[in-house]
Short mmCIF file of C-alpha atoms in Angstrom, two decimals:
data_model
loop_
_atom_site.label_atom_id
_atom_site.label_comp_id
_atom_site.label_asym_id
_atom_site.label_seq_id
_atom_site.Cartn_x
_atom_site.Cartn_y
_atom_site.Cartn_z
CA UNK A 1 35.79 -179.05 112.49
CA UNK A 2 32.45 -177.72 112.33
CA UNK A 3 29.60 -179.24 113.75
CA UNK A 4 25.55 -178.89 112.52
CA UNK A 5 23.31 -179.44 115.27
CA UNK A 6 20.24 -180.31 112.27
CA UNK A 7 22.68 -182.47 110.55
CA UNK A 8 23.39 -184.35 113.71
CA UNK A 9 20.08 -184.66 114.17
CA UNK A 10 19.57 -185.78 110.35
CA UNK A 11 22.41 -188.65 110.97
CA UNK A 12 21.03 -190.13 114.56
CA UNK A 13 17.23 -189.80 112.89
CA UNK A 14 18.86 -192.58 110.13
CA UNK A 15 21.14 -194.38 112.40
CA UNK A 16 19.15 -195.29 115.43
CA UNK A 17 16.93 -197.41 113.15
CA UNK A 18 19.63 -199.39 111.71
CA UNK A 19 21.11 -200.31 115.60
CA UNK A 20 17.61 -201.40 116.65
CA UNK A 21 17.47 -203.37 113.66
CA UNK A 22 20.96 -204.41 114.05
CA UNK A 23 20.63 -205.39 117.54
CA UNK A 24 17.45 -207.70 117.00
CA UNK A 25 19.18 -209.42 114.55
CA UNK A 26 22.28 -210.17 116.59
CA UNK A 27 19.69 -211.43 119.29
CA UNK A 28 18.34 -213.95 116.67
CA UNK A 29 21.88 -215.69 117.07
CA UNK A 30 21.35 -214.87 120.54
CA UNK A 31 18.10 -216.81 121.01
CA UNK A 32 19.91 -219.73 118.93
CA UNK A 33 22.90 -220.08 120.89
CA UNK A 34 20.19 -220.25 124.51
CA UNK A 35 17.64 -222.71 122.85
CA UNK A 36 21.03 -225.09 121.04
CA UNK A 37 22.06 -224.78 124.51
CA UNK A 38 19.21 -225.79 126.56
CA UNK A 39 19.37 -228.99 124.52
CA UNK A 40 23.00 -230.15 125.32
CA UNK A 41 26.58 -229.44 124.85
CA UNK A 42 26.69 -231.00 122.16
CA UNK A 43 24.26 -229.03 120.52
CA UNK A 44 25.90 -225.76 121.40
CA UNK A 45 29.15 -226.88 120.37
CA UNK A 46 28.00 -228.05 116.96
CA UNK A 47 26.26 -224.84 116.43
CA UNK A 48 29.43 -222.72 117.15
CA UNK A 49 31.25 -224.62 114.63
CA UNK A 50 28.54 -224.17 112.17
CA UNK A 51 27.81 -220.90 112.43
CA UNK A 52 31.62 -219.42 112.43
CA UNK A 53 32.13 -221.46 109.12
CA UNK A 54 28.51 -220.39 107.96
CA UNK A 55 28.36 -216.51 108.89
CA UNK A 56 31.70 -215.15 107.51
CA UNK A 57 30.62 -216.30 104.09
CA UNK A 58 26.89 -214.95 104.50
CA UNK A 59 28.44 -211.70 105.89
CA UNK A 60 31.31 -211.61 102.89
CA UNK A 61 28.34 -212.51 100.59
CA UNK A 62 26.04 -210.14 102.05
CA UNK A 63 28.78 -207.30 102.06
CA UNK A 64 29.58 -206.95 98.07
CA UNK A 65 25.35 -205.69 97.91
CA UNK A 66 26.23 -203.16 100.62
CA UNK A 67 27.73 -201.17 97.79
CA UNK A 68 23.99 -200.36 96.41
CA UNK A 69 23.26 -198.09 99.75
CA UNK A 70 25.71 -195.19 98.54
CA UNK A 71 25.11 -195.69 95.00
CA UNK A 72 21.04 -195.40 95.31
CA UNK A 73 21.41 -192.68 97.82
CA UNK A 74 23.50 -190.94 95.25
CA UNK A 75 20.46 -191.57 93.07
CA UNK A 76 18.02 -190.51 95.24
CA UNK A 77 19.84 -187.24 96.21
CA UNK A 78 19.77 -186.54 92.85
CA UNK A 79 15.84 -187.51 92.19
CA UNK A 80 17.24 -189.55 89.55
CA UNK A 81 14.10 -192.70 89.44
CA UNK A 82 15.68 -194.42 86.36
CA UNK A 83 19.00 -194.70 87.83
CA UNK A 84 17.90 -196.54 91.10
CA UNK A 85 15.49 -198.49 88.68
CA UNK A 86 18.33 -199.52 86.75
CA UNK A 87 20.96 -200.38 89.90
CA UNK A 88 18.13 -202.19 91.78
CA UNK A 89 17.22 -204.14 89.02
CA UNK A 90 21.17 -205.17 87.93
CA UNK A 91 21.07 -205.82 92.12
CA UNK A 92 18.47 -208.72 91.54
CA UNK A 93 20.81 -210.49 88.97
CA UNK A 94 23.53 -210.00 91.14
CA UNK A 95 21.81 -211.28 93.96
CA UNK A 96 20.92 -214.68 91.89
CA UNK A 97 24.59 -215.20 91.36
CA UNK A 98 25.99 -214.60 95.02
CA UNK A 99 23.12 -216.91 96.07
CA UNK A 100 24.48 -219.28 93.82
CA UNK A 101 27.64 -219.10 94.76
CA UNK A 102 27.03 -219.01 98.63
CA UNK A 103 24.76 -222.31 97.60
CA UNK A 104 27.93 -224.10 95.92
CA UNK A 105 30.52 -223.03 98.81
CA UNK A 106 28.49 -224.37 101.63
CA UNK A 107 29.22 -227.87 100.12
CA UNK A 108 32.55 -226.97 100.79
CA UNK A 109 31.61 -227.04 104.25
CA UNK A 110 31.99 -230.86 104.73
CA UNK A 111 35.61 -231.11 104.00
CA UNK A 112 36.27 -228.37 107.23
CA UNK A 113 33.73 -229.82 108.98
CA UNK A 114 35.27 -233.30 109.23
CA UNK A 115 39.06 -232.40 109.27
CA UNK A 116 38.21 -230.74 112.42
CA UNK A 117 39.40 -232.24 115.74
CA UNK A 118 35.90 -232.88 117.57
CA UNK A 119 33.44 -235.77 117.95
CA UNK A 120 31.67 -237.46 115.35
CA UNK A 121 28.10 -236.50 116.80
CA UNK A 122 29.34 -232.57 116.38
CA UNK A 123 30.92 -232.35 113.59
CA UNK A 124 27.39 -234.12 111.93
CA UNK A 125 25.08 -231.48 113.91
CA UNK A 126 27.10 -228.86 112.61
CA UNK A 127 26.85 -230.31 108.62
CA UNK A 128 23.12 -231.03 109.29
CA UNK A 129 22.87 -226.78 110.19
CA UNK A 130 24.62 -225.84 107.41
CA UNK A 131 22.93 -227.84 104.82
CA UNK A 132 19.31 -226.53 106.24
CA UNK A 133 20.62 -223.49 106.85
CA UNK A 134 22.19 -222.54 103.34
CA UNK A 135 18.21 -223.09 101.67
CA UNK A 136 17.46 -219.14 103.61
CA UNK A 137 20.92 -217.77 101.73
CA UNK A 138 18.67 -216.39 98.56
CA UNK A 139 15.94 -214.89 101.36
CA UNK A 140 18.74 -213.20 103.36
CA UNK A 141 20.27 -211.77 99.94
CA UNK A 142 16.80 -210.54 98.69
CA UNK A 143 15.84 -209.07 101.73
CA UNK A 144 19.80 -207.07 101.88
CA UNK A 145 18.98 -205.74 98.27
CA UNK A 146 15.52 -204.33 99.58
CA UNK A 147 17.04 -203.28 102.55
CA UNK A 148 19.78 -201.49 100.86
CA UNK A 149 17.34 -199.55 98.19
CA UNK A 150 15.06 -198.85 101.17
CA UNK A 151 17.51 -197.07 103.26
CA UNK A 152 19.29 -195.72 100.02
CA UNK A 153 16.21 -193.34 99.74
CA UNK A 154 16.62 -192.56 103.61
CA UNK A 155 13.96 -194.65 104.76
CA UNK A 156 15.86 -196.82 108.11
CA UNK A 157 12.64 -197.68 110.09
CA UNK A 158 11.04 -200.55 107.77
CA UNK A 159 14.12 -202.80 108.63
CA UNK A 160 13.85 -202.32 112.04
CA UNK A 161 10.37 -203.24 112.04
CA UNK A 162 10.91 -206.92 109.78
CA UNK A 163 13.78 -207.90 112.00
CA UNK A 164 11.46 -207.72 115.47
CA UNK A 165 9.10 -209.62 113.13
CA UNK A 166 11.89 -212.13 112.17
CA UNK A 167 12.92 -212.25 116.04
CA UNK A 168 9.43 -213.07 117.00
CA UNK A 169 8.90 -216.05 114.17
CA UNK A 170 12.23 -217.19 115.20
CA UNK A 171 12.01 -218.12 118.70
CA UNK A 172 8.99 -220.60 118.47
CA UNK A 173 10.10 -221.58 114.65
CA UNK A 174 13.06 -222.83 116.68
CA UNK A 175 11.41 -224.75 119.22
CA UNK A 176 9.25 -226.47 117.04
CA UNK A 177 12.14 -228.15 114.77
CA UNK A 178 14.38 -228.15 118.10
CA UNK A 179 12.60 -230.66 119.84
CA UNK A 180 9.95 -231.74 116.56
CA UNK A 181 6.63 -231.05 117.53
CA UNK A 182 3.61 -231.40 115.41
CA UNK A 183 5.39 -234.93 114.20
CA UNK A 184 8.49 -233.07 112.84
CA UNK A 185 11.81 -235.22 113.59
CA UNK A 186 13.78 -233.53 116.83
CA UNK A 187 16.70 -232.62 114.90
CA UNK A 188 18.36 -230.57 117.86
CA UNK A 189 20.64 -228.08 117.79
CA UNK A 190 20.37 -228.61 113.69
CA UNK A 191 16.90 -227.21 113.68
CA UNK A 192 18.43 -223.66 114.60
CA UNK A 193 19.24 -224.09 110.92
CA UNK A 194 15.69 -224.71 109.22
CA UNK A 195 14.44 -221.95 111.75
CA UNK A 196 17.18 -219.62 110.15
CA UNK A 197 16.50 -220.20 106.76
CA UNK A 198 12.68 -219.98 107.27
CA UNK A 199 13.19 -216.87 108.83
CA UNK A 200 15.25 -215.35 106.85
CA UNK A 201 12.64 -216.25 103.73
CA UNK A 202 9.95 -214.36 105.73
CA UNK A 203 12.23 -211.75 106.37
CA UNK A 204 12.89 -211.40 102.43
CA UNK A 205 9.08 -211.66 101.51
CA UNK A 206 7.80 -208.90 104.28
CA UNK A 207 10.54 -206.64 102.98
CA UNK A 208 9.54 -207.36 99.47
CA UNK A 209 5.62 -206.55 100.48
CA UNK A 210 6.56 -203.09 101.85
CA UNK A 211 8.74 -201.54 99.09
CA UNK A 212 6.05 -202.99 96.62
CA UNK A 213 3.09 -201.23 98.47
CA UNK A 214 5.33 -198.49 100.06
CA UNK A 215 4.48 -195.21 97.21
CA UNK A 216 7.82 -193.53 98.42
CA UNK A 217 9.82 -196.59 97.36
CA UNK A 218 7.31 -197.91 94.65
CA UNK A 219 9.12 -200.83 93.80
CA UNK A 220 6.61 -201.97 91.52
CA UNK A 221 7.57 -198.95 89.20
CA UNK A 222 11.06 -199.42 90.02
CA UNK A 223 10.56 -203.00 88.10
CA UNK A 224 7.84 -202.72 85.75
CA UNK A 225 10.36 -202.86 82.92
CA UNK A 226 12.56 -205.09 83.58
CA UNK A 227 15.83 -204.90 81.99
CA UNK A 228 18.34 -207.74 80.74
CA UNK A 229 21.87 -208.51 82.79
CA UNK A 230 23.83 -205.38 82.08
CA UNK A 231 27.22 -206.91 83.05
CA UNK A 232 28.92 -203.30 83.21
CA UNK A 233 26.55 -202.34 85.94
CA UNK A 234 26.75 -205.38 87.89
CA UNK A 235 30.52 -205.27 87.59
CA UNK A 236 30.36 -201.65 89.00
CA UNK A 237 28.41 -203.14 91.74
CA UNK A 238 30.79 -205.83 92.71
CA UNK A 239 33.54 -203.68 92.00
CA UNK A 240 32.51 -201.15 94.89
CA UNK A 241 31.44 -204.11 96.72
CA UNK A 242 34.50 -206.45 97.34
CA UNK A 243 36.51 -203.88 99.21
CA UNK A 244 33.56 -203.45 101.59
CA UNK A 245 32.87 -207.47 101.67
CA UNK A 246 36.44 -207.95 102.51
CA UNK A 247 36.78 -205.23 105.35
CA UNK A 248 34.00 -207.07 107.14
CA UNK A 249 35.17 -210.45 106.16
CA UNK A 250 39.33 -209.62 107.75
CA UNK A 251 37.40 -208.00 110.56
CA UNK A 252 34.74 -211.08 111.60
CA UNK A 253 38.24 -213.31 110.91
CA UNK A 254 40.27 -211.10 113.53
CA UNK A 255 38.18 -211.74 116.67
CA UNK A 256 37.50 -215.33 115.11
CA UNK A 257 41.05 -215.87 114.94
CA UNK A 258 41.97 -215.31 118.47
CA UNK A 259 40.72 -217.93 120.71
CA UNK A 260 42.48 -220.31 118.30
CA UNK A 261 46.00 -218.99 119.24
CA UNK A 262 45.39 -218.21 122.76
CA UNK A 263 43.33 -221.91 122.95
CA UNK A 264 46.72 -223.24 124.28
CA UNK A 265 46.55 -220.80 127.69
CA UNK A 266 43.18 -222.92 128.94
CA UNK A 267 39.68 -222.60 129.40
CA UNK A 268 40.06 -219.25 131.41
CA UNK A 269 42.02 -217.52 128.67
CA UNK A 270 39.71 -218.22 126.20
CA UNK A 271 36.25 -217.57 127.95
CA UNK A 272 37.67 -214.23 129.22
CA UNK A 273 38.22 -213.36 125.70
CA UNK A 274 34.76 -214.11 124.63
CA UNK A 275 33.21 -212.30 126.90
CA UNK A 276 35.14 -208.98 126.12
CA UNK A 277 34.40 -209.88 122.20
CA UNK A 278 30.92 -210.67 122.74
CA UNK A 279 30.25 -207.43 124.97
CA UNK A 280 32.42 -205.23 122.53
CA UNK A 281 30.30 -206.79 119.12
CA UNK A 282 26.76 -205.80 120.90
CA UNK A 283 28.45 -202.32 121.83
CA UNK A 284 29.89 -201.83 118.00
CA UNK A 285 26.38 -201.96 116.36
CA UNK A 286 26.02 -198.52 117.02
CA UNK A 287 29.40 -196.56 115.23
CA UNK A 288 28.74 -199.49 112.58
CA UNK A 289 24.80 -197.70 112.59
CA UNK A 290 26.32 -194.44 112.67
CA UNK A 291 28.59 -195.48 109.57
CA UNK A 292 25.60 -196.85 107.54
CA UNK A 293 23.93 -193.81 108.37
CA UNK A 294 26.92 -191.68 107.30
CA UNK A 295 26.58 -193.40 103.77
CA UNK A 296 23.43 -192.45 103.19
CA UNK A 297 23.91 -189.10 103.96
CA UNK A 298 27.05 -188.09 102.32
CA UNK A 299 25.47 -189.94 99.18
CA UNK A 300 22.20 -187.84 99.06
CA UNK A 301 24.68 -184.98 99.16
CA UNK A 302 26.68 -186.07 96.71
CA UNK A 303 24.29 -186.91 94.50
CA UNK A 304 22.73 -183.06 94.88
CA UNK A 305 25.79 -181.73 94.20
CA UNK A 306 25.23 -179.76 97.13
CA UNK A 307 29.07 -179.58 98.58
CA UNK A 308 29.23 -177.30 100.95
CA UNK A 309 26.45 -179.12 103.21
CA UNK A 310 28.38 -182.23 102.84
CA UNK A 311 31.56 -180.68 104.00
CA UNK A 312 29.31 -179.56 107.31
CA UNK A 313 28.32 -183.24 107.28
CA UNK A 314 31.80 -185.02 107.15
CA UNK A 315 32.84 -183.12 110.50
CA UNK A 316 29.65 -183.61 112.01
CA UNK A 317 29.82 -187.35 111.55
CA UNK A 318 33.47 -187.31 112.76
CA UNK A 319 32.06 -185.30 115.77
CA UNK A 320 28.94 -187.66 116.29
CA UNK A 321 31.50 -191.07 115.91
CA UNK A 322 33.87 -189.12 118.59
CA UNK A 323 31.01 -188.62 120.90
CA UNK A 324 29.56 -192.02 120.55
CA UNK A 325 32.98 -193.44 120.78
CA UNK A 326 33.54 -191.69 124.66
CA UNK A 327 30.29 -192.85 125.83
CA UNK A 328 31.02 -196.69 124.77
CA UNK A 329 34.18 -196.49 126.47
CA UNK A 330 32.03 -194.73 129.83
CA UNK A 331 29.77 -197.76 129.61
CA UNK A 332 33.03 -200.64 129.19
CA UNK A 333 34.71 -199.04 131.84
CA UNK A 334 32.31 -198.40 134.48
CA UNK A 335 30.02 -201.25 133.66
CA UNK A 336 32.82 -203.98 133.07
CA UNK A 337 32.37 -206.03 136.53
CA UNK A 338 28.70 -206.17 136.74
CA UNK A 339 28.53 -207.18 132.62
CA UNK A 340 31.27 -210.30 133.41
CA UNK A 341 29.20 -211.41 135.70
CA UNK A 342 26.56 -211.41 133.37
CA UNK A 343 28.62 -214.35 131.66
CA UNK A 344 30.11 -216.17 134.13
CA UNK A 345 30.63 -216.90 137.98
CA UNK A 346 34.52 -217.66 137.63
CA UNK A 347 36.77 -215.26 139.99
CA UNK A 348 39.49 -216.12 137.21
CA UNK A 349 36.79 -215.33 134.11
CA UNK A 350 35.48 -212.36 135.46
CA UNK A 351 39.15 -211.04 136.54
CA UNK A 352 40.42 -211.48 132.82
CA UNK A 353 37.40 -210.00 131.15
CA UNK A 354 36.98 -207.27 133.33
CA UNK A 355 40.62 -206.61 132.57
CA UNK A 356 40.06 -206.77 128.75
CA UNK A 357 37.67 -204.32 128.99
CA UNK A 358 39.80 -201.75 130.01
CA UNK A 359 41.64 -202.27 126.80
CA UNK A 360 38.74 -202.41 124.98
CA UNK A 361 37.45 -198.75 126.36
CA UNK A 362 40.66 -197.52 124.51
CA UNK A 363 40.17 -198.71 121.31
CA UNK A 364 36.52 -196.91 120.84
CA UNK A 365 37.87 -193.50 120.06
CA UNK A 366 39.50 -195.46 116.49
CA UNK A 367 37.10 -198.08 116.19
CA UNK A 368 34.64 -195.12 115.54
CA UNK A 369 36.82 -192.83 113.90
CA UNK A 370 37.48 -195.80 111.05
CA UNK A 371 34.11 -196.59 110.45
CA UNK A 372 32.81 -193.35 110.46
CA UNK A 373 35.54 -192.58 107.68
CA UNK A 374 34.51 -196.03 106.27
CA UNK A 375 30.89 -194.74 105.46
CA UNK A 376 31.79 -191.62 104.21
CA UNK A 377 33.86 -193.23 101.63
CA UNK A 378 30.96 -195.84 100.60
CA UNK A 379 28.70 -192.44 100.45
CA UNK A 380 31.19 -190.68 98.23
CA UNK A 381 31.36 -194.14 95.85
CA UNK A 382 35.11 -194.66 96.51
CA UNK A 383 35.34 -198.02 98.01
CA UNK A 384 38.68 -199.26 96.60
CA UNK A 385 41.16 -198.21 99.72
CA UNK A 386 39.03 -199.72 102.46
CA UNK A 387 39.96 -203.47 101.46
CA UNK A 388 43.98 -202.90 101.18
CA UNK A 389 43.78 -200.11 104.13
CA UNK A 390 41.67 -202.68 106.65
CA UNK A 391 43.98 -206.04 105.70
CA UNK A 392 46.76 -204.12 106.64
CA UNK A 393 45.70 -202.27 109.48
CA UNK A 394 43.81 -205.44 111.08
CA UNK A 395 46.23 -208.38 109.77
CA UNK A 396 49.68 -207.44 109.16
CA UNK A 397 49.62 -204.72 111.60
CA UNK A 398 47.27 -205.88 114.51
CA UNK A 399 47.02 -209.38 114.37
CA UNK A 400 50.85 -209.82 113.91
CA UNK A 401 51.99 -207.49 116.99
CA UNK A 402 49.05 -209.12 118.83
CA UNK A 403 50.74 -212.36 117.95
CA UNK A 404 53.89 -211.36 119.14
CA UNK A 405 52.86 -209.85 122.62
CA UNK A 406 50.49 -212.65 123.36
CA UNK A 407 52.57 -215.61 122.39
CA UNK A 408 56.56 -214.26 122.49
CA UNK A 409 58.80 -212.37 124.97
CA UNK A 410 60.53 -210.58 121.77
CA UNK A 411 59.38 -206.55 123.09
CA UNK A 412 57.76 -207.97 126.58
CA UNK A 413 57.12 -211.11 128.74
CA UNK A 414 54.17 -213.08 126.81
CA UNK A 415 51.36 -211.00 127.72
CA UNK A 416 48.11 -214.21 126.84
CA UNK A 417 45.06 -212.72 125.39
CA UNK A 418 46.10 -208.93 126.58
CA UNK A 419 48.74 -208.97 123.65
CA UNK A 420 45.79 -209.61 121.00
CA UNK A 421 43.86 -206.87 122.30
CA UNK A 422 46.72 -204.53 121.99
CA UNK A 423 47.42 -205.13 118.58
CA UNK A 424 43.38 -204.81 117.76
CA UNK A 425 44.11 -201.02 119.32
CA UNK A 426 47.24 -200.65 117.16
CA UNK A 427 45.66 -202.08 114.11
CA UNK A 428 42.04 -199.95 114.43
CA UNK A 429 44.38 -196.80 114.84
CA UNK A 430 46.63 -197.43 111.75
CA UNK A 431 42.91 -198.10 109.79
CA UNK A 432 41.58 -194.91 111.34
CA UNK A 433 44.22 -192.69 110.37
CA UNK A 434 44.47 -194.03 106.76
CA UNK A 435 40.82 -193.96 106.24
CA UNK A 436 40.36 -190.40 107.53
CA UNK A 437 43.38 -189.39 105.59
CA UNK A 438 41.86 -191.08 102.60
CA UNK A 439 38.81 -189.31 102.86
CA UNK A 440 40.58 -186.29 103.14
CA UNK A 441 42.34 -186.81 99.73
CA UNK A 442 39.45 -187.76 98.10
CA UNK A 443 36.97 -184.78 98.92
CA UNK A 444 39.66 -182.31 97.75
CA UNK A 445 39.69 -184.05 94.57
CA UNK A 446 35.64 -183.66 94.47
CA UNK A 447 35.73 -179.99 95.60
CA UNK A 448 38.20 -179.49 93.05
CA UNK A 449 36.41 -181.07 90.07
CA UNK A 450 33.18 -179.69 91.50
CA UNK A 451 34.72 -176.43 91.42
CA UNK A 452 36.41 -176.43 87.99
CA UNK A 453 32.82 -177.57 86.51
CA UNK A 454 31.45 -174.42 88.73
CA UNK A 455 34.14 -172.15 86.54
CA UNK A 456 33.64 -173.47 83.56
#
């Protein structure tokens, strides 16, 4: 493989951005989950419910407009203005439908809500969330969309900068509905929700401001005429979209999955799981960066028709992911006691997530490898595999044999939450090898088109 120091460069200059910004946002849930808790039990609990029903959809919503990165860096490698007018513009009608629909599903959200086995007072803090919560779905969509054609012109910064601002509104936004000062009501761990989806709106509208006043993006000439629904365009959106909504949505599901079947070993069992998933999330924000910046990338390439540079760039990312990938598991390994304790002050916790760790140092090297592969297939347009390639790797692959060595004695003695996170290392190796064999397939049928239109 070759490796491009400049195009390393090129990649981290995109991709640190889109960690920082990643991070903040992660430490908006953060700041939720501390202030919910501060309140009461209660509280906290009713806010874990209602955020693991609430998030997967956003994320699965949020996930189909992740498509419009590649295809407006594709544009914008290109210097093709009326394309990414067009795209963004189809975007926005997309955007009013998946807000729609996230609207109508959250009323869905009562039926799970109150079939669950909990209290009463819970299960109505966690519908109270959800139903403040689901008015910010339309903000958080707008401001993806903006997002999306911002860093689709290779412009990663801006969204850095509107998520520390959405992290600073957020924490005393929280307090005030929290604990209802100014007159408000106290609605508790609930007002975590209004906090969210007045956030969120802010988010959207300071997003909005800057591509309308930015003159790289100039948004306003991006929409000064405004076309009708083209339903061929937004279908090619959604079609490139769904693979990548459902690769995050089986993923979030996985590690959301767990504690259920492993809920029967105790307390212990459980909380030394979350701690290993929680420290593992933070650390996957940056090969997930690296992959959005791969995306971007490859599509500016792409979309200059300037192959042999993107060839450079496909080994440098692998390179980069490889890299990143060995210092994670540096960090896990030799960082593992003092982070547990970070969580808890159990000598049975800290034993079990330390010990998780370990496995989860191993499965770096192919967490990276598959999402690096993952981007370059979103930059090259060519979405379809990822959905069929990640449900089998993650589900009938890793889940399943995690299933088996956690819960049976059919290869080895019952093995608790250890089993899961061998299959997670089975399953992100199976998805790495696919992908990156995937991408392999597919660039030798671009060089070879790209070629024959070079002959001809």
């Amino acid at each position: 493989m070759t490796f491009c120091n400049w195009e390393a460069k090129r990649l981290l200059s995109l991709a640190l951005p889109v960690f920082l910004a990643q991070v903040t946002l992660i430490l908006m849930s953060v700041v939720d989950t501390i202030m919910a808790g501060q309140v009461s039990p209660t509280d906290l609990a009713a806010l874990s419910i209602a955020t693991g029903i609430w998030n997967p959809l956003l994320l699965a919503l949020q996930g189909i407009l992740l498509a419009l990165t590649g295809i407006i860096a594709q544009f914008s490698g290109s210097d093709d203005r009326k394309g990414i007018s067009h795209y963004f513009q189809q975007a926005l009608y997309l955007t009013a439908i998946l807000s729609f629909t996230g609207f109508a599903i959250s009323y869905l959200a009562d039926t799970i809500i109150f079939k669950l086995d909990t209290s009463p007072a819970i299960a109505n803090l966690a519908y109270d969330y959800i139903h403040f919560v689901k008015w910010g779905v339309f903000g958080f969509l707008i401001f993806t969309v903006y997002r999306n054609v911002t860093e689709g012109m290779g412009m990663t910064k801006p969204a850095f900068y509107i998520s520390l601002l959405g992290l600073a509104v957020n924490i005393p936004v929280n307090y005030i509905f929290i604990n209802g000062l100014f007159g408000l009501p106290a609605y508790g761990g609930a007002g975590c929700g209004i906090a969210t989806a007045i956030v969120l709106t802010i988010m959207a509208i300071a997003q909005v401001t800057y591509c309308q006043m930015s003159k790289k993006i100039d948004a306003k000439g991006l929409l000064s005429s405004f076309e009708k629904p083209n339903f061929s365009t937004i279908g090619i959106i959604t079609k490139l979209g769904i693979p990548i909504s459902l690769a995050t949505f089986f993923e979030v599901t996985l590690f959301a999955c767990i504690p259920l079947f492993i809920a029967h070993l105790g307390a212990v069992a459980v909380s030394g799981h979350q701690i290993a998933a929680s420290v593992t999330t933070l650390l996957f924000m940056m090969p997930l960066s690296l992959s959005i910046a791969i995306s971007i990338r490859i599509g500016n390439l792409f979309g200059q028709n300037n192959m042999t540079q993107l060839k450079v760039a496909v080994s440098t990312s692998y390179i980069l992911a490889i890299a990143i990938a060995l210092f994670l598991a540096l960090i896990t390994f030799t960082g593992r006691d003092y982070i547990s304790q970070m969580y808890s002050d159990s000598p049975a916790v800290l034993a079990l997530a330390s010990s998780i760790m370990i496995l989860a140092c191993i499965y770096q090297l192919p967490d990276a490898l598959q999402v690096a592969a993952n981007g370059i297939l979103r930059g090259l347009k060519y979405t379809t595999p990822i959905s069929y390639i990640t449900f089998i790797s993650y589900w009938l692959i890793g889940f399943c044999l995690g299933f088996v060595l956690a819960r049976t004695d059919i290869i080895v003695p019952a093995m608790g939450p250890h089993g899961f996170w061998v299959g997670i290392i089975v399953g992100l190796s199976v998805a790495a090898i696919f992908l990156m064999l995937t991408v392999h397939k597919r660039l030798k049928y671009e060089f070879s088109n790209y070629e024959a239109l070079s002959k001809s």
